[in-house]
Amino acid sequence: MIVTLIIACEVGFWVLLALGLAVRYLLKWRRTSVVLLLCEPVLELVLFVATAIDLKNGAEPSWEHGVAALYIGYTVAFGHYTIRWLDGHAAHRLAGAPRPPKPPRYGRARAAHEAKLWLRAVYGGAVAAGLLQLAVWYVGDSGDISSLRSFQWVALRAVGIYGLIALSYTIWPKKEPASALSTRDPEHVPDVLVGRTGKNEQ
């Protein structure tokens, strides 16, 4: 039941998001779109309540409850970010707004961007681990909580791996290609290229 509800919440998230953006930019009903988008957190609340009721009714803690906690943590941390990103693209395509800027790809700007995303992952992992801990306390010594504990470690490992990836962009920043630099700012043209240009002109 929990897995089915997770799938339903995921489908509901995208349906509400599509309806909210369509109503905002095609029908120009801004207030209605706000109401639709505000319904997004209700899906996570429904999933949380359903999981709690399932445990209360005597269900044995399992991987389904762990996945539910991870899903809630992810949507809490990245749900608003995803909505804002898609809203910017919808405004550009449907309402003539400027194209939203792309995330930075090189140097310190890319490292800072990855660090911010990692902080979101930390937030989501903390939410998931906290919900799992509440489930552990609720079940107590009367049931098998090993699956709940294992998913706490899953959340911790996911945050740790994401942190290492984000850190790699700081230690080994990705350099911008010379061709992109020369197009953006002629002052950054490498001396080698300047020399070649001068020879060609002669």
mmCIF file of N, CA and C in Angstrom, residues 39-154:
data_model
loop_
_atom_site.group_PDB
_atom_site.id
_atom_site.type_symbol
_atom_site.label_atom_id
_atom_site.label_comp_id
_atom_site.label_asym_id
_atom_site.label_seq_id
_atom_site.Cartn_x
_atom_site.Cartn_y
_atom_site.Cartn_z
ATOM 1 N N CYS A 39 -1.095 23.044 -2.976
ATOM 2 C CA CYS A 39 -1.566 21.691 -2.651
ATOM 3 C C CYS A 39 -0.442 20.667 -2.685
ATOM 4 N N GLU A 40 0.708 21.049 -3.267
ATOM 5 C CA GLU A 40 1.823 20.109 -3.366
ATOM 6 C C GLU A 40 2.255 19.569 -1.997
ATOM 7 N N PRO A 41 2.453 20.426 -0.968
ATOM 8 C CA PRO A 41 2.881 19.884 0.329
ATOM 9 C C PRO A 41 1.849 18.951 0.967
ATOM 10 N N VAL A 42 0.582 19.093 0.558
ATOM 11 C CA VAL A 42 -0.453 18.218 1.119
ATOM 12 C C VAL A 42 -0.167 16.763 0.767
ATOM 13 N N LEU A 43 0.410 16.530 -0.403
ATOM 14 C CA LEU A 43 0.721 15.158 -0.818
ATOM 15 C C LEU A 43 1.699 14.505 0.149
ATOM 16 N N GLU A 44 2.733 15.243 0.552
ATOM 17 C CA GLU A 44 3.702 14.694 1.505
ATOM 18 C C GLU A 44 3.045 14.459 2.869
ATOM 19 N N LEU A 45 2.140 15.363 3.249
ATOM 20 C CA LEU A 45 1.435 15.206 4.516
ATOM 21 C C LEU A 45 0.563 13.950 4.494
ATOM 22 N N VAL A 46 -0.109 13.720 3.372
ATOM 23 C CA VAL A 46 -0.946 12.518 3.239
ATOM 24 C C VAL A 46 -0.096 11.265 3.357
ATOM 25 N N LEU A 47 1.060 11.260 2.693
ATOM 26 C CA LEU A 47 1.944 10.097 2.743
ATOM 27 C C LEU A 47 2.464 9.858 4.158
ATOM 28 N N PHE A 48 2.814 10.943 4.863
ATOM 29 C CA PHE A 48 3.311 10.810 6.227
ATOM 30 C C PHE A 48 2.230 10.237 7.144
ATOM 31 N N VAL A 49 1.002 10.767 7.038
ATOM 32 C CA VAL A 49 -0.099 10.298 7.879
ATOM 33 C C VAL A 49 -0.415 8.838 7.569
ATOM 34 N N ALA A 50 -0.426 8.482 6.276
ATOM 35 C CA ALA A 50 -0.729 7.105 5.893
ATOM 36 C C ALA A 50 0.324 6.139 6.426
ATOM 37 N N THR A 51 1.589 6.561 6.400
ATOM 38 C CA THR A 51 2.659 5.715 6.925
ATOM 39 C C THR A 51 2.506 5.524 8.429
ATOM 40 N N ALA A 52 2.180 6.633 9.126
ATOM 41 C CA ALA A 52 1.993 6.542 10.579
ATOM 42 C C ALA A 52 0.818 5.634 10.926
ATOM 43 N N ILE A 53 -0.270 5.757 10.188
ATOM 44 C CA ILE A 53 -1.449 4.919 10.446
ATOM 45 C C ILE A 53 -1.121 3.447 10.178
ATOM 46 N N ASP A 54 -0.343 3.203 9.133
ATOM 47 C CA ASP A 54 0.028 1.830 8.803
ATOM 48 C C ASP A 54 0.816 1.197 9.945
ATOM 49 N N LEU A 55 1.743 1.956 10.526
ATOM 50 C CA LEU A 55 2.506 1.435 11.663
ATOM 51 C C LEU A 55 1.622 1.269 12.900
ATOM 52 N N LYS A 56 0.721 2.225 13.088
ATOM 53 C CA LYS A 56 -0.156 2.168 14.257
ATOM 54 C C LYS A 56 -1.075 0.957 14.205
ATOM 55 N N ASN A 57 -1.464 0.560 12.994
ATOM 56 C CA ASN A 57 -2.365 -0.581 12.843
ATOM 57 C C ASN A 57 -1.638 -1.924 12.957
ATOM 58 N N GLY A 58 -0.368 -1.864 13.317
ATOM 59 C CA GLY A 58 0.365 -3.104 13.560
ATOM 60 C C GLY A 58 1.210 -3.609 12.433
ATOM 61 N N ALA A 59 1.372 -2.803 11.366
ATOM 62 C CA ALA A 59 2.213 -3.237 10.255
ATOM 63 C C ALA A 59 3.669 -3.330 10.710
ATOM 64 N N GLU A 60 4.350 -4.364 10.250
ATOM 65 C CA GLU A 60 5.753 -4.543 10.602
ATOM 66 C C GLU A 60 6.587 -3.527 9.825
ATOM 67 N N PRO A 61 7.463 -2.783 10.507
ATOM 68 C CA PRO A 61 8.315 -1.818 9.801
ATOM 69 C C PRO A 61 9.103 -2.508 8.692
ATOM 70 N N SER A 62 9.093 -1.928 7.500
ATOM 71 C CA SER A 62 9.744 -2.555 6.353
ATOM 72 C C SER A 62 10.404 -1.499 5.483
ATOM 73 N N TRP A 63 10.964 -1.968 4.376
ATOM 74 C CA TRP A 63 11.623 -1.056 3.442
ATOM 75 C C TRP A 63 10.643 -0.041 2.859
ATOM 76 N N GLU A 64 9.361 -0.383 2.798
ATOM 77 C CA GLU A 64 8.367 0.545 2.271
ATOM 78 C C GLU A 64 8.304 1.822 3.116
ATOM 79 N N HIS A 65 8.351 1.667 4.423
ATOM 80 C CA HIS A 65 8.326 2.834 5.300
ATOM 81 C C HIS A 65 9.611 3.642 5.162
ATOM 82 N N GLY A 66 10.735 2.946 4.945
ATOM 83 C CA GLY A 66 11.998 3.653 4.721
ATOM 84 C C GLY A 66 11.985 4.467 3.447
ATOM 85 N N VAL A 67 11.470 3.869 2.370
ATOM 86 C CA VAL A 67 11.373 4.580 1.091
ATOM 87 C C VAL A 67 10.444 5.781 1.219
ATOM 88 N N ALA A 68 9.356 5.617 1.963
ATOM 89 C CA ALA A 68 8.419 6.731 2.160
ATOM 90 C C ALA A 68 9.118 7.904 2.850
ATOM 91 N N ALA A 69 9.939 7.613 3.865
ATOM 92 C CA ALA A 69 10.656 8.678 4.573
ATOM 93 C C ALA A 69 11.653 9.366 3.647
ATOM 94 N N LEU A 70 12.375 8.583 2.842
ATOM 95 C CA LEU A 70 13.329 9.175 1.900
ATOM 96 C C LEU A 70 12.618 10.036 0.862
ATOM 97 N N TYR A 71 11.476 9.578 0.394
ATOM 98 C CA TYR A 71 10.718 10.338 -0.599
ATOM 99 C C TYR A 71 10.252 11.668 -0.018
ATOM 100 N N ILE A 72 9.736 11.633 1.196
ATOM 101 C CA ILE A 72 9.273 12.869 1.832
ATOM 102 C C ILE A 72 10.447 13.830 2.025
ATOM 103 N N GLY A 73 11.591 13.298 2.485
ATOM 104 C CA GLY A 73 12.759 14.150 2.666
ATOM 105 C C GLY A 73 13.198 14.800 1.374
ATOM 106 N N TYR A 74 13.199 14.032 0.292
ATOM 107 C CA TYR A 74 13.624 14.574 -1.001
ATOM 108 C C TYR A 74 12.675 15.672 -1.478
ATOM 109 N N THR A 75 11.378 15.420 -1.413
ATOM 110 C CA THR A 75 10.417 16.396 -1.911
ATOM 111 C C THR A 75 10.403 17.662 -1.054
ATOM 112 N N VAL A 76 10.616 17.522 0.255
ATOM 113 C CA VAL A 76 10.684 18.698 1.121
ATOM 114 C C VAL A 76 11.886 19.561 0.742
ATOM 115 N N ALA A 77 13.019 18.915 0.445
ATOM 116 C CA ALA A 77 14.247 19.657 0.163
ATOM 117 C C ALA A 77 14.288 20.204 -1.259
ATOM 118 N N PHE A 78 13.810 19.432 -2.228
ATOM 119 C CA PHE A 78 13.975 19.814 -3.629
ATOM 120 C C PHE A 78 12.670 20.151 -4.336
ATOM 121 N N GLY A 79 11.533 19.986 -3.653
ATOM 122 C CA GLY A 79 10.258 20.259 -4.303
ATOM 123 C C GLY A 79 10.121 21.706 -4.740
ATOM 124 N N HIS A 80 10.373 22.651 -3.841
ATOM 125 C CA HIS A 80 10.242 24.072 -4.167
ATOM 126 C C HIS A 80 11.251 24.472 -5.233
ATOM 127 N N TYR A 81 12.452 23.934 -5.141
ATOM 128 C CA TYR A 81 13.499 24.222 -6.132
ATOM 129 C C TYR A 81 13.050 23.781 -7.518
ATOM 130 N N THR A 82 12.454 22.588 -7.611
ATOM 131 C CA THR A 82 11.976 22.079 -8.892
ATOM 132 C C THR A 82 10.833 22.927 -9.434
ATOM 133 N N ILE A 83 9.906 23.311 -8.564
ATOM 134 C CA ILE A 83 8.776 24.141 -8.992
ATOM 135 C C ILE A 83 9.261 25.483 -9.517
ATOM 136 N N ARG A 84 10.195 26.109 -8.806
ATOM 137 C CA ARG A 84 10.711 27.412 -9.229
ATOM 138 C C ARG A 84 11.428 27.311 -10.572
ATOM 139 N N TRP A 85 12.198 26.231 -10.763
ATOM 140 C CA TRP A 85 12.930 26.044 -12.015
ATOM 141 C C TRP A 85 11.970 25.885 -13.188
ATOM 142 N N LEU A 86 10.949 25.051 -13.025
ATOM 143 C CA LEU A 86 9.982 24.831 -14.089
ATOM 144 C C LEU A 86 9.117 26.067 -14.324
ATOM 145 N N ASP A 87 8.836 26.813 -13.257
ATOM 146 C CA ASP A 87 8.048 28.033 -13.407
ATOM 147 C C ASP A 87 8.792 29.043 -14.272
ATOM 148 N N GLY A 88 10.097 29.140 -14.090
ATOM 149 C CA GLY A 88 10.883 30.060 -14.914
ATOM 150 C C GLY A 88 10.852 29.683 -16.390
ATOM 151 N N HIS A 89 10.941 28.387 -16.681
ATOM 152 C CA HIS A 89 10.898 27.947 -18.073
ATOM 153 C C HIS A 89 9.498 28.097 -18.664
ATOM 154 N N ALA A 90 8.474 27.856 -17.853
ATOM 155 C CA ALA A 90 7.105 28.042 -18.340
ATOM 156 C C ALA A 90 6.835 29.512 -18.637
ATOM 157 N N ALA A 91 7.325 30.398 -17.782
ATOM 158 C CA ALA A 91 7.144 31.832 -18.016
ATOM 159 C C ALA A 91 7.846 32.260 -19.298
ATOM 160 N N HIS A 92 8.994 31.672 -19.574
ATOM 161 C CA HIS A 92 9.737 32.014 -20.791
ATOM 162 C C HIS A 92 9.012 31.530 -22.041
ATOM 163 N N ARG A 93 8.515 30.304 -22.007
ATOM 164 C CA ARG A 93 7.907 29.726 -23.199
ATOM 165 C C ARG A 93 6.465 30.177 -23.431
ATOM 166 N N LEU A 94 5.744 30.425 -22.338
ATOM 167 C CA LEU A 94 4.317 30.714 -22.467
ATOM 168 C C LEU A 94 3.961 32.173 -22.263
ATOM 169 N N ALA A 95 4.828 32.939 -21.603
ATOM 170 C CA ALA A 95 4.489 34.328 -21.298
ATOM 171 C C ALA A 95 5.525 35.329 -21.803
ATOM 172 N N GLY A 96 6.498 34.868 -22.561
ATOM 173 C CA GLY A 96 7.471 35.787 -23.144
ATOM 174 C C GLY A 96 8.473 36.358 -22.167
ATOM 175 N N ALA A 97 8.621 35.759 -21.010
ATOM 176 C CA ALA A 97 9.608 36.233 -20.034
ATOM 177 C C ALA A 97 11.009 35.881 -20.512
ATOM 178 N N PRO A 98 12.028 36.562 -19.975
ATOM 179 C CA PRO A 98 13.403 36.226 -20.365
ATOM 180 C C PRO A 98 13.729 34.778 -20.033
ATOM 181 N N ARG A 99 14.607 34.195 -20.823
ATOM 182 C CA ARG A 99 15.030 32.819 -20.572
ATOM 183 C C ARG A 99 15.747 32.748 -19.227
ATOM 184 N N PRO A 100 15.365 31.842 -18.368
ATOM 185 C CA PRO A 100 16.041 31.745 -17.064
ATOM 186 C C PRO A 100 17.511 31.369 -17.245
ATOM 187 N N PRO A 101 18.376 31.949 -16.424
ATOM 188 C CA PRO A 101 19.809 31.640 -16.573
ATOM 189 C C PRO A 101 20.096 30.179 -16.261
ATOM 190 N N LYS A 102 21.042 29.626 -16.995
ATOM 191 C CA LYS A 102 21.448 28.246 -16.747
ATOM 192 C C LYS A 102 22.372 28.185 -15.532
ATOM 193 N N PRO A 103 22.383 27.063 -14.843
ATOM 194 C CA PRO A 103 23.312 26.919 -13.719
ATOM 195 C C PRO A 103 24.748 27.069 -14.207
ATOM 196 N N PRO A 104 25.620 27.641 -13.398
ATOM 197 C CA PRO A 104 27.024 27.771 -13.807
ATOM 198 C C PRO A 104 27.657 26.409 -14.046
ATOM 199 N N ARG A 105 28.594 26.366 -14.975
ATOM 200 C CA ARG A 105 29.209 25.091 -15.349
ATOM 201 C C ARG A 105 30.689 25.006 -14.990
ATOM 202 N N TYR A 106 31.303 26.156 -14.679
ATOM 203 C CA TYR A 106 32.746 26.131 -14.503
ATOM 204 C C TYR A 106 33.167 26.903 -13.248
ATOM 205 N N GLY A 107 34.370 26.585 -12.780
ATOM 206 C CA GLY A 107 35.035 27.366 -11.747
ATOM 207 C C GLY A 107 34.333 27.399 -10.404
ATOM 208 N N ARG A 108 34.602 28.506 -9.686
ATOM 209 C CA ARG A 108 34.043 28.667 -8.345
ATOM 210 C C ARG A 108 32.530 28.778 -8.353
ATOM 211 N N ALA A 109 31.985 29.349 -9.423
ATOM 212 C CA ALA A 109 30.530 29.489 -9.498
ATOM 213 C C ALA A 109 29.876 28.114 -9.515
ATOM 214 N N ARG A 110 30.458 27.167 -10.261
ATOM 215 C CA ARG A 110 29.909 25.806 -10.293
ATOM 216 C C ARG A 110 30.055 25.140 -8.925
ATOM 217 N N ALA A 111 31.205 25.362 -8.271
ATOM 218 C CA ALA A 111 31.424 24.786 -6.951
ATOM 219 C C ALA A 111 30.401 25.316 -5.947
ATOM 220 N N ALA A 112 30.122 26.628 -6.013
ATOM 221 C CA ALA A 112 29.141 27.217 -5.096
ATOM 222 C C ALA A 112 27.745 26.669 -5.373
ATOM 223 N N HIS A 113 27.426 26.481 -6.653
ATOM 224 C CA HIS A 113 26.117 25.930 -7.024
ATOM 225 C C HIS A 113 25.960 24.514 -6.478
ATOM 226 N N GLU A 114 26.980 23.702 -6.635
ATOM 227 C CA GLU A 114 26.925 22.323 -6.142
ATOM 228 C C GLU A 114 26.838 22.296 -4.615
ATOM 229 N N ALA A 115 27.519 23.233 -3.962
ATOM 230 C CA ALA A 115 27.466 23.288 -2.500
ATOM 231 C C ALA A 115 26.055 23.607 -2.015
ATOM 232 N N LYS A 116 25.370 24.512 -2.720
ATOM 233 C CA LYS A 116 23.996 24.852 -2.337
ATOM 234 C C LYS A 116 23.059 23.649 -2.522
ATOM 235 N N LEU A 117 23.262 22.917 -3.607
ATOM 236 C CA LEU A 117 22.447 21.722 -3.815
ATOM 237 C C LEU A 117 22.740 20.676 -2.738
ATOM 238 N N TRP A 118 24.004 20.583 -2.349
ATOM 239 C CA TRP A 118 24.350 19.630 -1.293
ATOM 240 C C TRP A 118 23.680 20.001 0.024
ATOM 241 N N LEU A 119 23.606 21.299 0.322
ATOM 242 C CA LEU A 119 22.916 21.730 1.543
ATOM 243 C C LEU A 119 21.442 21.320 1.497
ATOM 244 N N ARG A 120 20.852 21.372 0.319
ATOM 245 C CA ARG A 120 19.477 20.887 0.186
ATOM 246 C C ARG A 120 19.411 19.390 0.463
ATOM 247 N N ALA A 121 20.422 18.668 -0.024
ATOM 248 C CA ALA A 121 20.463 17.233 0.232
ATOM 249 C C ALA A 121 20.613 16.949 1.722
ATOM 250 N N VAL A 122 21.416 17.759 2.412
ATOM 251 C CA VAL A 122 21.562 17.613 3.863
ATOM 252 C C VAL A 122 20.217 17.823 4.550
ATOM 253 N N TYR A 123 19.503 18.847 4.113
ATOM 254 C CA TYR A 123 18.187 19.135 4.675
ATOM 255 C C TYR A 123 17.233 17.963 4.450
ATOM 256 N N GLY A 124 17.213 17.450 3.209
ATOM 257 C CA GLY A 124 16.340 16.325 2.910
ATOM 258 C C GLY A 124 16.723 15.075 3.678
ATOM 259 N N GLY A 125 18.039 14.833 3.814
ATOM 260 C CA GLY A 125 18.485 13.676 4.581
ATOM 261 C C GLY A 125 18.109 13.790 6.048
ATOM 262 N N ALA A 126 18.215 15.007 6.585
ATOM 263 C CA ALA A 126 17.849 15.217 7.988
ATOM 264 C C ALA A 126 16.359 14.977 8.207
ATOM 265 N N VAL A 127 15.533 15.442 7.261
ATOM 266 C CA VAL A 127 14.088 15.211 7.374
ATOM 267 C C VAL A 127 13.788 13.720 7.337
ATOM 268 N N ALA A 128 14.400 13.001 6.387
ATOM 269 C CA ALA A 128 14.158 11.564 6.267
ATOM 270 C C ALA A 128 14.619 10.825 7.522
ATOM 271 N N ALA A 129 15.839 11.144 7.997
ATOM 272 C CA ALA A 129 16.356 10.478 9.187
ATOM 273 C C ALA A 129 15.503 10.782 10.413
ATOM 274 N N GLY A 130 15.009 12.028 10.494
ATOM 275 C CA GLY A 130 14.156 12.403 11.620
ATOM 276 C C GLY A 130 12.839 11.642 11.621
ATOM 277 N N LEU A 131 12.234 11.516 10.437
ATOM 278 C CA LEU A 131 10.974 10.760 10.340
ATOM 279 C C LEU A 131 11.194 9.288 10.693
ATOM 280 N N LEU A 132 12.315 8.751 10.234
ATOM 281 C CA LEU A 132 12.614 7.356 10.565
ATOM 282 C C LEU A 132 12.862 7.173 12.059
ATOM 283 N N GLN A 133 13.483 8.174 12.689
ATOM 284 C CA GLN A 133 13.717 8.083 14.130
ATOM 285 C C GLN A 133 12.401 8.148 14.901
ATOM 286 N N LEU A 134 11.489 8.976 14.429
ATOM 287 C CA LEU A 134 10.161 9.013 15.058
ATOM 288 C C LEU A 134 9.480 7.650 14.951
ATOM 289 N N ALA A 135 9.643 7.018 13.784
ATOM 290 C CA ALA A 135 9.058 5.685 13.612
ATOM 291 C C ALA A 135 9.715 4.670 14.547
ATOM 292 N N VAL A 136 11.035 4.789 14.731
ATOM 293 C CA VAL A 136 11.748 3.890 15.646
ATOM 294 C C VAL A 136 11.225 4.050 17.064
ATOM 295 N N TRP A 137 11.075 5.285 17.510
ATOM 296 C CA TRP A 137 10.562 5.524 18.863
ATOM 297 C C TRP A 137 9.127 5.029 18.995
ATOM 298 N N TYR A 138 8.351 5.192 17.923
ATOM 299 C CA TYR A 138 6.949 4.782 17.974
ATOM 300 C C TYR A 138 6.832 3.270 18.096
ATOM 301 N N VAL A 139 7.628 2.553 17.313
ATOM 302 C CA VAL A 139 7.578 1.094 17.356
ATOM 303 C C VAL A 139 8.178 0.567 18.655
ATOM 304 N N GLY A 140 9.286 1.188 19.097
ATOM 305 C CA GLY A 140 9.919 0.787 20.346
ATOM 306 C C GLY A 140 10.507 -0.613 20.270
ATOM 307 N N ASP A 141 10.492 -1.283 21.402
ATOM 308 C CA ASP A 141 11.063 -2.628 21.482
ATOM 309 C C ASP A 141 10.088 -3.719 21.073
ATOM 310 N N SER A 142 8.886 -3.315 20.697
ATOM 311 C CA SER A 142 7.864 -4.323 20.389
ATOM 312 C C SER A 142 7.945 -4.850 18.961
ATOM 313 N N GLY A 143 8.761 -4.224 18.126
ATOM 314 C CA GLY A 143 8.833 -4.650 16.732
ATOM 315 C C GLY A 143 10.248 -4.604 16.207
ATOM 316 N N ASP A 144 10.414 -5.116 15.000
ATOM 317 C CA ASP A 144 11.713 -5.138 14.334
ATOM 318 C C ASP A 144 11.944 -3.785 13.662
ATOM 319 N N ILE A 145 12.942 -3.046 14.134
ATOM 320 C CA ILE A 145 13.229 -1.712 13.599
ATOM 321 C C ILE A 145 14.498 -1.713 12.746
ATOM 322 N N SER A 146 14.997 -2.886 12.409
ATOM 323 C CA SER A 146 16.259 -2.957 11.654
ATOM 324 C C SER A 146 16.139 -2.288 10.287
ATOM 325 N N SER A 147 14.994 -2.445 9.617
ATOM 326 C CA SER A 147 14.823 -1.831 8.301
ATOM 327 C C SER A 147 14.805 -0.304 8.401
ATOM 328 N N LEU A 148 14.212 0.208 9.483
ATOM 329 C CA LEU A 148 14.184 1.661 9.672
ATOM 330 C C LEU A 148 15.586 2.190 9.912
ATOM 331 N N ARG A 149 16.358 1.478 10.728
ATOM 332 C CA ARG A 149 17.739 1.887 10.991
ATOM 333 C C ARG A 149 18.578 1.828 9.710
ATOM 334 N N SER A 150 18.364 0.797 8.902
ATOM 335 C CA SER A 150 19.152 0.665 7.675
ATOM 336 C C SER A 150 18.888 1.816 6.718
ATOM 337 N N PHE A 151 17.644 2.292 6.676
ATOM 338 C CA PHE A 151 17.338 3.413 5.781
ATOM 339 C C PHE A 151 17.865 4.733 6.330
ATOM 340 N N GLN A 152 18.050 4.830 7.627
ATOM 341 C CA GLN A 152 18.736 5.991 8.165
ATOM 342 C C GLN A 152 20.161 6.047 7.631
ATOM 343 N N TRP A 153 20.822 4.878 7.570
ATOM 344 C CA TRP A 153 22.169 4.826 7.022
ATOM 345 C C TRP A 153 22.161 5.102 5.524
ATOM 346 N N VAL A 154 21.105 4.691 4.828
ATOM 347 C CA VAL A 154 20.982 5.002 3.403
ATOM 348 C C VAL A 154 20.942 6.514 3.195
#
